[in-house]
CSV table of C-alpha atoms in Angstrom, one decimal:
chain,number,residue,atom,x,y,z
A,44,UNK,CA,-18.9,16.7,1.8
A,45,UNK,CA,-15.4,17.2,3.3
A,46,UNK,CA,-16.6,18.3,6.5
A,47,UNK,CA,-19.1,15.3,7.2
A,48,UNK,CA,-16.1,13.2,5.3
A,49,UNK,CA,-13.6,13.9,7.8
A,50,UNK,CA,-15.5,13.5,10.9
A,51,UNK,CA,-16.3,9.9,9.4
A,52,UNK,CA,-12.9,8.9,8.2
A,53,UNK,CA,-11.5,10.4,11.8
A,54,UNK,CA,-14.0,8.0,13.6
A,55,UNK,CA,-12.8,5.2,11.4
A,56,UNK,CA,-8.9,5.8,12.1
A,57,UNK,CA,-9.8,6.0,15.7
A,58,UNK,CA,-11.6,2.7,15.5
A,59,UNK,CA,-9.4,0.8,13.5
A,60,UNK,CA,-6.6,1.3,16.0
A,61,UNK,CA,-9.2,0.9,19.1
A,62,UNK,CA,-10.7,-2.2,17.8
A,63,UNK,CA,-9.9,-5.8,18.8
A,64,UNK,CA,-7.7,-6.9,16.6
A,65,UNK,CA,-6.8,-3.3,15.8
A,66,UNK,CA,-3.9,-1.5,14.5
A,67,UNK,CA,-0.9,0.0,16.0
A,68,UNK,CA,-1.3,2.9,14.7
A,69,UNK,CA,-2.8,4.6,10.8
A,70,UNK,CA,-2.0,7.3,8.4
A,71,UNK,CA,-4.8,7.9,5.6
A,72,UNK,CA,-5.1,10.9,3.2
A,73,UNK,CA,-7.8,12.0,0.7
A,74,UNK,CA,-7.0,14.3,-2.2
A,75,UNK,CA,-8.7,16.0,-5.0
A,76,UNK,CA,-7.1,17.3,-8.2
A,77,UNK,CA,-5.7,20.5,-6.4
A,78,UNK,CA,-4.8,19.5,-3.2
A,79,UNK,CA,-5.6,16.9,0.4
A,80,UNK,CA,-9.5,17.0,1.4
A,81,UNK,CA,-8.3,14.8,4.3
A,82,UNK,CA,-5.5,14.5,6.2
A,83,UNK,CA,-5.8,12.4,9.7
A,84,UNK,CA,-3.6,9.6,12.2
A,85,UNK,CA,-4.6,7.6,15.0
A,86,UNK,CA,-2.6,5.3,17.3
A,87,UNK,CA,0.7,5.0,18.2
A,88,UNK,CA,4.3,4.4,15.5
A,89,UNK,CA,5.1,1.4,17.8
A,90,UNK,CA,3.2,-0.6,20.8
A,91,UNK,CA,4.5,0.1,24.0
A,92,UNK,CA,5.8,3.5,23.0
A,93,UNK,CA,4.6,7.1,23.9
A,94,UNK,CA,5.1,8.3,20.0
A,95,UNK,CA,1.6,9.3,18.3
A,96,UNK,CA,1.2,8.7,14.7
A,97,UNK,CA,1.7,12.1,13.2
A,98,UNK,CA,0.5,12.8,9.5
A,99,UNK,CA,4.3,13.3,8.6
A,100,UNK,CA,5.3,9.7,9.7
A,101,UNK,CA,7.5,8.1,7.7
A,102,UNK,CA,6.9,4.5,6.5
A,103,UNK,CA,8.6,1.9,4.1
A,104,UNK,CA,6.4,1.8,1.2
A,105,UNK,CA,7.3,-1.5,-0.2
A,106,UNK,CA,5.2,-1.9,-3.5
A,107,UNK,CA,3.6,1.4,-3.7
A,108,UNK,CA,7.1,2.0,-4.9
A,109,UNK,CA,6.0,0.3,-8.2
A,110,UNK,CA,4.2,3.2,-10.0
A,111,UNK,CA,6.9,5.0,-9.5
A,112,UNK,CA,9.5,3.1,-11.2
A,113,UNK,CA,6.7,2.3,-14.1
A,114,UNK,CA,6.5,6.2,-14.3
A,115,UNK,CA,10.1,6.5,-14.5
A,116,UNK,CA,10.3,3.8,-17.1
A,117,UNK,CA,7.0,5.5,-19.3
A,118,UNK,CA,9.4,9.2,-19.2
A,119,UNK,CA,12.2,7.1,-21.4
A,120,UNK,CA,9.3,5.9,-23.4
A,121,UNK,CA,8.4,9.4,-24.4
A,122,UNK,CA,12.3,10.5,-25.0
A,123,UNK,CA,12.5,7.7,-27.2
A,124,UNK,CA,15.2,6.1,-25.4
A,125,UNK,CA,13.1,3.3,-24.1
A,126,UNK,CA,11.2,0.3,-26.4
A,127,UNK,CA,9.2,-1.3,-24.4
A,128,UNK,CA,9.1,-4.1,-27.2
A,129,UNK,CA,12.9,-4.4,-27.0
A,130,UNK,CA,14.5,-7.1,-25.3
A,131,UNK,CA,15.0,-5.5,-22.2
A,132,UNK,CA,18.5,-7.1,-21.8
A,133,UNK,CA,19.4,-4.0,-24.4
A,134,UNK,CA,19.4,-2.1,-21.3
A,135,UNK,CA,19.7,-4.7,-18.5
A,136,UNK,CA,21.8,-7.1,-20.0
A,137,UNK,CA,21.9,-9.5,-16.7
A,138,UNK,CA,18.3,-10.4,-17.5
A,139,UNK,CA,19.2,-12.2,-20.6
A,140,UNK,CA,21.3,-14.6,-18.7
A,141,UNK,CA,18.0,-16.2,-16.7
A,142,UNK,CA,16.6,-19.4,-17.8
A,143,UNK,CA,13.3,-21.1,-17.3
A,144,UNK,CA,12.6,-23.4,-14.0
A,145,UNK,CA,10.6,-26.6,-14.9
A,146,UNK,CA,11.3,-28.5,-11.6
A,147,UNK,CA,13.3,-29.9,-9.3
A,148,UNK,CA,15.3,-33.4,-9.8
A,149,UNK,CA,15.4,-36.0,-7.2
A,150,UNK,CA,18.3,-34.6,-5.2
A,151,UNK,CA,16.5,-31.2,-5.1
A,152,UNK,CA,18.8,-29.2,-8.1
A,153,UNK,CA,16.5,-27.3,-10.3
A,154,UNK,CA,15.8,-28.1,-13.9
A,155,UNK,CA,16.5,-25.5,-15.9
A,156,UNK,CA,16.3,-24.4,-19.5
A,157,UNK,CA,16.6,-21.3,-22.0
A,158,UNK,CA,13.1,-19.2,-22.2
A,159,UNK,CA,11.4,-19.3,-25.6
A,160,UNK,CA,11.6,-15.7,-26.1
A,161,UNK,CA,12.8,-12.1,-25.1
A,162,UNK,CA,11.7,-10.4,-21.7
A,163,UNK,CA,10.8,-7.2,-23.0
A,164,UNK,CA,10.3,-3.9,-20.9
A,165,UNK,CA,6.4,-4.3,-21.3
A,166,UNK,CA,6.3,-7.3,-20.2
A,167,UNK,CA,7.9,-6.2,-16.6
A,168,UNK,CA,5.9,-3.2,-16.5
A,169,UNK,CA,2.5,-6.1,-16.8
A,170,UNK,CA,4.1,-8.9,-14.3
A,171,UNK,CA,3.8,-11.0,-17.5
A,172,UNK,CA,8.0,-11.9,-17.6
A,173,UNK,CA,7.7,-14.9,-15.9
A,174,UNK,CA,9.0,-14.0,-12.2
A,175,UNK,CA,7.6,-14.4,-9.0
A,176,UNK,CA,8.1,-13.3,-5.9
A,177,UNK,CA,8.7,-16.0,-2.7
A,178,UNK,CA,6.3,-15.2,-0.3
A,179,UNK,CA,3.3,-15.6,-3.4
A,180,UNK,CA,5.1,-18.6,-5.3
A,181,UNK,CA,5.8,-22.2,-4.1
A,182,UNK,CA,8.9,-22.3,-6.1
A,183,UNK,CA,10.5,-19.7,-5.4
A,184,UNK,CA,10.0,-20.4,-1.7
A,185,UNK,CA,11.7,-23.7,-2.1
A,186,UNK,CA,14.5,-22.3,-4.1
A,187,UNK,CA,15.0,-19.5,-0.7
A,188,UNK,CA,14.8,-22.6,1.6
A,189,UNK,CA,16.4,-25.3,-0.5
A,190,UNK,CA,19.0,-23.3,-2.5
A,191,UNK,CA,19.6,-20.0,-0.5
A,192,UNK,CA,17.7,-17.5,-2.9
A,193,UNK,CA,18.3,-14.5,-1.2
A,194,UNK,CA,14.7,-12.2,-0.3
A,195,UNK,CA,14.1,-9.2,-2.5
A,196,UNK,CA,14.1,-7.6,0.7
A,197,UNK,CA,17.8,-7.9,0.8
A,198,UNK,CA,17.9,-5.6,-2.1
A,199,UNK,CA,21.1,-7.2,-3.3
A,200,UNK,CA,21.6,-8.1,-7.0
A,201,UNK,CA,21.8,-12.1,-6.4
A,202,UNK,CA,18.1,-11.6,-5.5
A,203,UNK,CA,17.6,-10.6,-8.9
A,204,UNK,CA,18.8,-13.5,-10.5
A,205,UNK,CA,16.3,-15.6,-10.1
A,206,UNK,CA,14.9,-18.1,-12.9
A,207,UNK,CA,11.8,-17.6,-14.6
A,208,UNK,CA,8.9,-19.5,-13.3
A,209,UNK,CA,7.5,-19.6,-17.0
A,210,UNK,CA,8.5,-18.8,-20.6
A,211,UNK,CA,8.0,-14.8,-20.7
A,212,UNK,CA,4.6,-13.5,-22.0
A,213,UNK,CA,2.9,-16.8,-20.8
A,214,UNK,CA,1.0,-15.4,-18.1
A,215,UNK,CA,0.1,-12.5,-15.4
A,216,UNK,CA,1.9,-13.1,-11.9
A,217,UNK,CA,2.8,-10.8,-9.5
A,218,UNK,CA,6.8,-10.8,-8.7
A,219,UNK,CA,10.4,-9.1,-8.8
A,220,UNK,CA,9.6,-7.1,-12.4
A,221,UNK,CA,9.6,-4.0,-11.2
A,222,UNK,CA,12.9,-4.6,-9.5
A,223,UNK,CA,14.3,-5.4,-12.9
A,224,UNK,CA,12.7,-2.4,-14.5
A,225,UNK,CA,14.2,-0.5,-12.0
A,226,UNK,CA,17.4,-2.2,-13.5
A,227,UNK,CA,16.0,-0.9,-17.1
A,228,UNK,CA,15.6,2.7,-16.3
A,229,UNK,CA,19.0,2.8,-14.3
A,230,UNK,CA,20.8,1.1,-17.9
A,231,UNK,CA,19.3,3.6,-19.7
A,232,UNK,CA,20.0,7.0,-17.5
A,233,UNK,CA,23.5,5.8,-16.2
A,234,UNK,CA,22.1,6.8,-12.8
A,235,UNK,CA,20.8,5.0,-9.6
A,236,UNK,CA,17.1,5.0,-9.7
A,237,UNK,CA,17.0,6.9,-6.8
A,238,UNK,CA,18.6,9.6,-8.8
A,239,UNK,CA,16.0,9.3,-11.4
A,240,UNK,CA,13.4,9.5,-9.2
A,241,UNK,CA,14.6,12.4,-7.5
A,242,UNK,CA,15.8,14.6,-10.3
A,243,UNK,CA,13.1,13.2,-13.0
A,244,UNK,CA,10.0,13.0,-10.5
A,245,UNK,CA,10.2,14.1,-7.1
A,246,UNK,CA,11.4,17.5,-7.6
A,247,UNK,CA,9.1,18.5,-10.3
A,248,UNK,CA,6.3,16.9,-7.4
A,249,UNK,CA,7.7,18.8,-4.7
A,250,UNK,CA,8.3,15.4,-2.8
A,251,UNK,CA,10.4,16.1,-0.4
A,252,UNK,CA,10.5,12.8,2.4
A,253,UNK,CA,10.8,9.9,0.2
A,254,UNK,CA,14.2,8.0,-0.4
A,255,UNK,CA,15.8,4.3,-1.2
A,256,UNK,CA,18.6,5.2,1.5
A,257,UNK,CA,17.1,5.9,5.0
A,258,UNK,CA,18.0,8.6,7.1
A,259,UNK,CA,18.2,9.6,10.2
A,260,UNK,CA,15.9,12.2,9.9
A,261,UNK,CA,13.0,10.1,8.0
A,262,UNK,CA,14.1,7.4,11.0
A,263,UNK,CA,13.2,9.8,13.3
A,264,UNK,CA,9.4,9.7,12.2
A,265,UNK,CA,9.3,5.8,11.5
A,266,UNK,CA,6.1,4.3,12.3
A,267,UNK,CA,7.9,0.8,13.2
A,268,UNK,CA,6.7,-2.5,11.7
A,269,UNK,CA,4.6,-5.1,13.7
A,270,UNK,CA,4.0,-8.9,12.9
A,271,UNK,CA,0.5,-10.1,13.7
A,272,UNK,CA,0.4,-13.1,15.6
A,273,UNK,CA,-1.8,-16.1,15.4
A,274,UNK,CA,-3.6,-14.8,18.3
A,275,UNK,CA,-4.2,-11.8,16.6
A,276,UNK,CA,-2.1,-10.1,19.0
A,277,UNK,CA,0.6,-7.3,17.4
A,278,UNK,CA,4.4,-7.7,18.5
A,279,UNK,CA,6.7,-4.8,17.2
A,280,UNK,CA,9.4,-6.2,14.9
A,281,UNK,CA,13.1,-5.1,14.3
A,282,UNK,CA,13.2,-4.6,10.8
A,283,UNK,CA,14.3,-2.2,8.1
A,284,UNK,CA,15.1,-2.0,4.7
A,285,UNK,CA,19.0,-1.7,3.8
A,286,UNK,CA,20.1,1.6,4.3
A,287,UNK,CA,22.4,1.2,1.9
A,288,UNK,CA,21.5,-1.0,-0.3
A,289,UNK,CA,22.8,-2.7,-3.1
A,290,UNK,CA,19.9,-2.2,-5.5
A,291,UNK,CA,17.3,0.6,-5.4
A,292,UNK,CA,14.8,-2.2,-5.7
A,293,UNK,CA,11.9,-0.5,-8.0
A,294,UNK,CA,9.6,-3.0,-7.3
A,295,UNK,CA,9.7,-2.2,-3.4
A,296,UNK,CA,12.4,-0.3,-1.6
A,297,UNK,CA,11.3,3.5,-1.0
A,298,UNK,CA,10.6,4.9,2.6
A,299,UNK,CA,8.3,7.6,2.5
A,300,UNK,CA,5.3,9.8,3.7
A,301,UNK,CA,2.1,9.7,2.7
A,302,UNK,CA,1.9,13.1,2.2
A,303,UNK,CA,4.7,13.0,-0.2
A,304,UNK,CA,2.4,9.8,-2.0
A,305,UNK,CA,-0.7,12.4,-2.8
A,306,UNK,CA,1.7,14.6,-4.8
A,307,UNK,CA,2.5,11.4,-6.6
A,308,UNK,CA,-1.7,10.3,-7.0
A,309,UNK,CA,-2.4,14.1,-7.7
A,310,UNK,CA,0.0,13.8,-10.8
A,311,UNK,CA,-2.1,10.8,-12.4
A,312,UNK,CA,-5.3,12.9,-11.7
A,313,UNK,CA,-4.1,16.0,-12.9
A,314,UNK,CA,-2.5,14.3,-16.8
A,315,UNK,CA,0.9,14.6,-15.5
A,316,UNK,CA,1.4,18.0,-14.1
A,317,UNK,CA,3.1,18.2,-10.8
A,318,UNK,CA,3.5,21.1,-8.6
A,319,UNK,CA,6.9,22.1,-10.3
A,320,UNK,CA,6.4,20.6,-13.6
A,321,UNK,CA,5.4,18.4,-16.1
A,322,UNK,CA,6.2,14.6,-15.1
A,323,UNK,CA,4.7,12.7,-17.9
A,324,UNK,CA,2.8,14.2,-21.1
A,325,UNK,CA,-1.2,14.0,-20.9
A,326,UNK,CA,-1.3,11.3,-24.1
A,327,UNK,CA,1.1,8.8,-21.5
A,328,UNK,CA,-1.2,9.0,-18.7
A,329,UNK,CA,-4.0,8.7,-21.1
A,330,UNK,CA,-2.6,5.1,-22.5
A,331,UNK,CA,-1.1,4.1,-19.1
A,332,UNK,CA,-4.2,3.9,-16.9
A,333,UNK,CA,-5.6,1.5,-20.2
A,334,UNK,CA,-5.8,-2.1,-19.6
A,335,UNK,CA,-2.9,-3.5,-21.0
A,336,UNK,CA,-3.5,-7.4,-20.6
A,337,UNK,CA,-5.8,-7.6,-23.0
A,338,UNK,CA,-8.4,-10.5,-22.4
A,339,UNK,CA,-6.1,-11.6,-19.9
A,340,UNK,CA,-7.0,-11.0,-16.0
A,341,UNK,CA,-5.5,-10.5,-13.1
A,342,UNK,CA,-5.6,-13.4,-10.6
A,343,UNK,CA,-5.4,-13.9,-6.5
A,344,UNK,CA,-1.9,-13.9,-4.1
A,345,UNK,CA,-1.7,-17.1,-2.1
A,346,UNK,CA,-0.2,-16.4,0.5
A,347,UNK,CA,2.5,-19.1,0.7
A,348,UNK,CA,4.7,-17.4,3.9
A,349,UNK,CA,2.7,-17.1,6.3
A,350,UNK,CA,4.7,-14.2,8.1
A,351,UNK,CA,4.4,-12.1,5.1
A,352,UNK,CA,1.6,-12.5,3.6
A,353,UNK,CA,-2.1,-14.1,3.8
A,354,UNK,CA,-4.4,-15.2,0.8
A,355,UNK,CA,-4.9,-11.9,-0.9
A,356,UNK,CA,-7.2,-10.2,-3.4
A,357,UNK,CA,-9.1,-7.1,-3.9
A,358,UNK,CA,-12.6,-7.0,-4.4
A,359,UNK,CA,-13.4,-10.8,-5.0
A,360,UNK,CA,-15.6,-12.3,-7.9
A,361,UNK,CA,-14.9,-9.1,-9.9
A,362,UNK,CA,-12.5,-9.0,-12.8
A,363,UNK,CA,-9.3,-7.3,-12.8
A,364,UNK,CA,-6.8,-5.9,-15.2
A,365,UNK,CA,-3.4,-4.6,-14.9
A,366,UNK,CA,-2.1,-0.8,-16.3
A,367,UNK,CA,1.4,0.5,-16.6
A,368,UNK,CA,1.6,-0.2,-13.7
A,369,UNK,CA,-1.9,-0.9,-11.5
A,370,UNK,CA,-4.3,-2.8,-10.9
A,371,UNK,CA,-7.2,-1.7,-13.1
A,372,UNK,CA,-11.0,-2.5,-11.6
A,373,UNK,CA,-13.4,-3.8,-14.4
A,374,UNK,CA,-16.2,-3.0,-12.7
A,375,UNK,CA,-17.9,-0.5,-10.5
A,376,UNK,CA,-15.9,-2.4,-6.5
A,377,UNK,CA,-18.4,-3.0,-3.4
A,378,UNK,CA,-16.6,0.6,-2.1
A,379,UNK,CA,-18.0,2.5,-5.0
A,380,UNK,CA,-14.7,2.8,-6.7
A,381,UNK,CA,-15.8,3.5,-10.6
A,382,UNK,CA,-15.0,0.5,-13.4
A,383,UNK,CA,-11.4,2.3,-14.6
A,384,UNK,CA,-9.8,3.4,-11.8
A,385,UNK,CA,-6.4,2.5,-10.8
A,386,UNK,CA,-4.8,1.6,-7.8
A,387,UNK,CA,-3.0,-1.3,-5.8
A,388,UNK,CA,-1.3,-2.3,-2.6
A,389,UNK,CA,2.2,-2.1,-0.5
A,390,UNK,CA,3.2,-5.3,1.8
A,391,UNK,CA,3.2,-3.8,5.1
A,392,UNK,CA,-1.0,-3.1,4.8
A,393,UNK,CA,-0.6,0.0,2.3
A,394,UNK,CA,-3.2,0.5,0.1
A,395,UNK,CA,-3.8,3.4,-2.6
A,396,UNK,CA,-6.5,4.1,-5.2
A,397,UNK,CA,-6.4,6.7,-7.9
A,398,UNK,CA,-9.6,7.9,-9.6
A,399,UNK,CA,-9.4,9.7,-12.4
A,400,UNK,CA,-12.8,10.2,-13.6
A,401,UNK,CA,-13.6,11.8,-10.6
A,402,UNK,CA,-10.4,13.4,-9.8
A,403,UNK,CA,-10.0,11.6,-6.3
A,404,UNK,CA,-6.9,9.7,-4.9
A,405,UNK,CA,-6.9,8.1,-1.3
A,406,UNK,CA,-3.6,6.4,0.2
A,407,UNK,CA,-3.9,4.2,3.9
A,408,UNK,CA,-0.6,3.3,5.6
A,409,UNK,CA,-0.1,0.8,8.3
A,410,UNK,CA,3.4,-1.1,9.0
A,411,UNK,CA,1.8,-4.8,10.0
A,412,UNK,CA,3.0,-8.0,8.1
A,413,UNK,CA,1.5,-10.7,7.1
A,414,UNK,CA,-0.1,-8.4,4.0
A,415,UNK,CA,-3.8,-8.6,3.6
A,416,UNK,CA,-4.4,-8.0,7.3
A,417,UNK,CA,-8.1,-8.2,8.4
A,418,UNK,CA,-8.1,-5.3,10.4
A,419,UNK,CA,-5.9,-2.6,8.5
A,420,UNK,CA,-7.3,-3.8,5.5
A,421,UNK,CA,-11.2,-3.4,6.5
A,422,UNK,CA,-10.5,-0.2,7.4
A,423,UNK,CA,-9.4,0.9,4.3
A,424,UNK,CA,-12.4,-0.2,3.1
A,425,UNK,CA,-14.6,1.4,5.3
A,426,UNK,CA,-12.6,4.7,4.7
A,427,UNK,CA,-13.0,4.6,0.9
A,428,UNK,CA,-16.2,3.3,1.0
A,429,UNK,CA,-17.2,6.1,3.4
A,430,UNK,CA,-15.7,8.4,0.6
A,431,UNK,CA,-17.8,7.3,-2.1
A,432,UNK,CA,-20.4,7.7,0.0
A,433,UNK,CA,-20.0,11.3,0.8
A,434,UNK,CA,-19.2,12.0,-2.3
A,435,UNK,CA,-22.5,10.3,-4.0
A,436,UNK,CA,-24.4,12.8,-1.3
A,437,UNK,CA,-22.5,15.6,-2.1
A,438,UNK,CA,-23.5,15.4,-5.5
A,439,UNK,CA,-27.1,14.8,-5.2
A,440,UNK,CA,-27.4,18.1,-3.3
């Protein structure tokens, strides 16, 4: 398989970037339980410049960061430090002071009340707390425009405080509750979540490139972000992350490599065990890659600022749960993905699946806002689709 694999995945990096509307430029990795099957770049970091993608560019992450946090968060579970049924104002007591938004009165102030009940930890690891994030939500957008909401991508704590679009435990949408169980963890540890993350689960992953506070060296590899215009044409964009920010935003704010992201997918596959150690016990994977909604499903991402964000969803007209803390696919996806497997997204056109049934975890990294970008996005289907495929031969042989 791997050598019929890579030739195919190679010819679908090189069109992706070749194609019209292409990419700038694409990192994409395959791994097995032990170690990468495929390792390949195509393009340039940044339009107009000489750089080559390398297989050691660095990238911001932006939610990919999420199953990080969540695994940081599910370590406290199994010290016994954390409840995950505990109001999670126990830890982060700052969330305790956000109320409920039911509108707007005449002269734009919003209507607010208290929530009916407790956020709790589990309900931030299953986007069912009631926040939202602005580039998804109507609301929230109007509160950034009308009221000066600050971004997430600020990464300051006044970003954190926003109101609750609904009473907590209501229903499943997609917003800042990582950030705040970023918030969690840090309460509980008495570190910065960096800190956690490096002490707690990069070191025993061997993870070497991955930080909340960039560096020169990591700048030195940045593949740069792009914004696609309406034309479909690519202009590079100015933008970073803080380098020093405020909050180590869990939900979204870790630079990175991809390579440094297998180690990461190879711990799901492999019950926990990282290169260096144990990260989480066997029995937590086991219960975190379970649906944890219940009967309740996962839904689409309108894409409500156009800049950042199109009308997303994965795998359409299929049902979807939500993990601790992925996206969970019901049933067998169009790509051959098995019903089970785990995976989910990051804003800048990253895209990660992790399946454990067969022991194989893939990871695609572009830098191109709006999210849900035709091009980056089909080939990342056509990469894991071609995967499946191979693998389906290989096994038939």
């Amino acid at each position: 398989m791997n050598q019929t694999f890579t030739q195919t995945a190679d010819d679908i990096l090189t069109h992706t970037v070749a194609a019209d509307p292409g990419v700038p430029g694409v990192v994409a990795m395959v791994t097995d339980r032990e170690s990468n099957i495929y390792e390949g770049a195509a393009g340039k970091r940044s339009l107009g410049a000489d750089t080559d993608m390398t297989t050691d560019s660095a990238f911001a992450i932006f939610s990919t960061t999420k199953a990080i946090t969540a695994t940081a968060a599910l370590q406290l579970v199994e010290q016994g430090k954390l409840d995950l049924d505990a109001p999670a104002s126990q830890y982060a007591p700052d969330i305790g002071k956000l109320q409920v938004i039911e509108g707007f009165d005449d002269d734009g102030t919003p209507r607010l009340r208290a929530p009916k009940r407790d956020i709790t930890t589990r309900m931030l690891l299953l986007h069912t707390a009631g926040f939202g994030y602005d580039f998804f939500n109507e609301t929230y957008h109007r509160l950034a425009q009308e009221q000066g909401q600050p971004s997430v991508i600020t990464a300051s704590k006044e970003a954190l405080m926003t109101p609750l679009l609904r009473d907590p435990d209501e229903q499943w949408e997609y917003g800042s509750n990582m950030d705040w169980c970023g918030q969690v963890v840090e309460g509980i540890s008495g570190m910065r979540l960096g800190e956690v993350f490096q002490k707690r689960i990069f070191d025993p992953l061997g993870i070497q490139d991955m930080t909340f506070e960039l560096n020169d060296e990591l700048r030195a590899r940045l593949a740069i972000m792009h914004a696609r215009n309406e034309d479909a044409s690519l202009t590079p964009m100015e933008f970073e992350l803080p380098d020093k920010p405020e909050i180590h935003m869990g939900g979204h704010g870790l630079y990175g490599t991809v390579g440094d992201y297998m180690r990461f997918i190879r711990m799901w596959l492999n019950d926990g065990q990282g290169e260096h150690g144990q990260v989480l016990k066997p029995e937590t994977v086991k219960m975190a890659e379970q649906n944890q909604l219940g009967s309740r499903k996962i839904c689409a991402l309108p894409g409500v600022i156009p800049s950042l964000s199109n009308d997303a969803e994965f795998f359409p007209g299929q049902e979807k749960s939500w993990a601790f803390s992925f996206m969970v696919n019901d049933e067998t996806a169009p790509t051959g993905r098995p019903a089970g497997a785990l995976g989910w997204a990051g804003l800048a056109n990253l895209f990660y699946w992790i399946d454990r049934e067969n022991g194989y975890g893939g990871f695609w990294a572009t830098q191109i806002l709006p999210f849900a970008d035709a091009a980056s996005f089909t080939g990342y289907m056509q990469l894991e689709t071609a995967f499946y495929e191979s693998l389906k031969s290989a096994q038939a042989a």
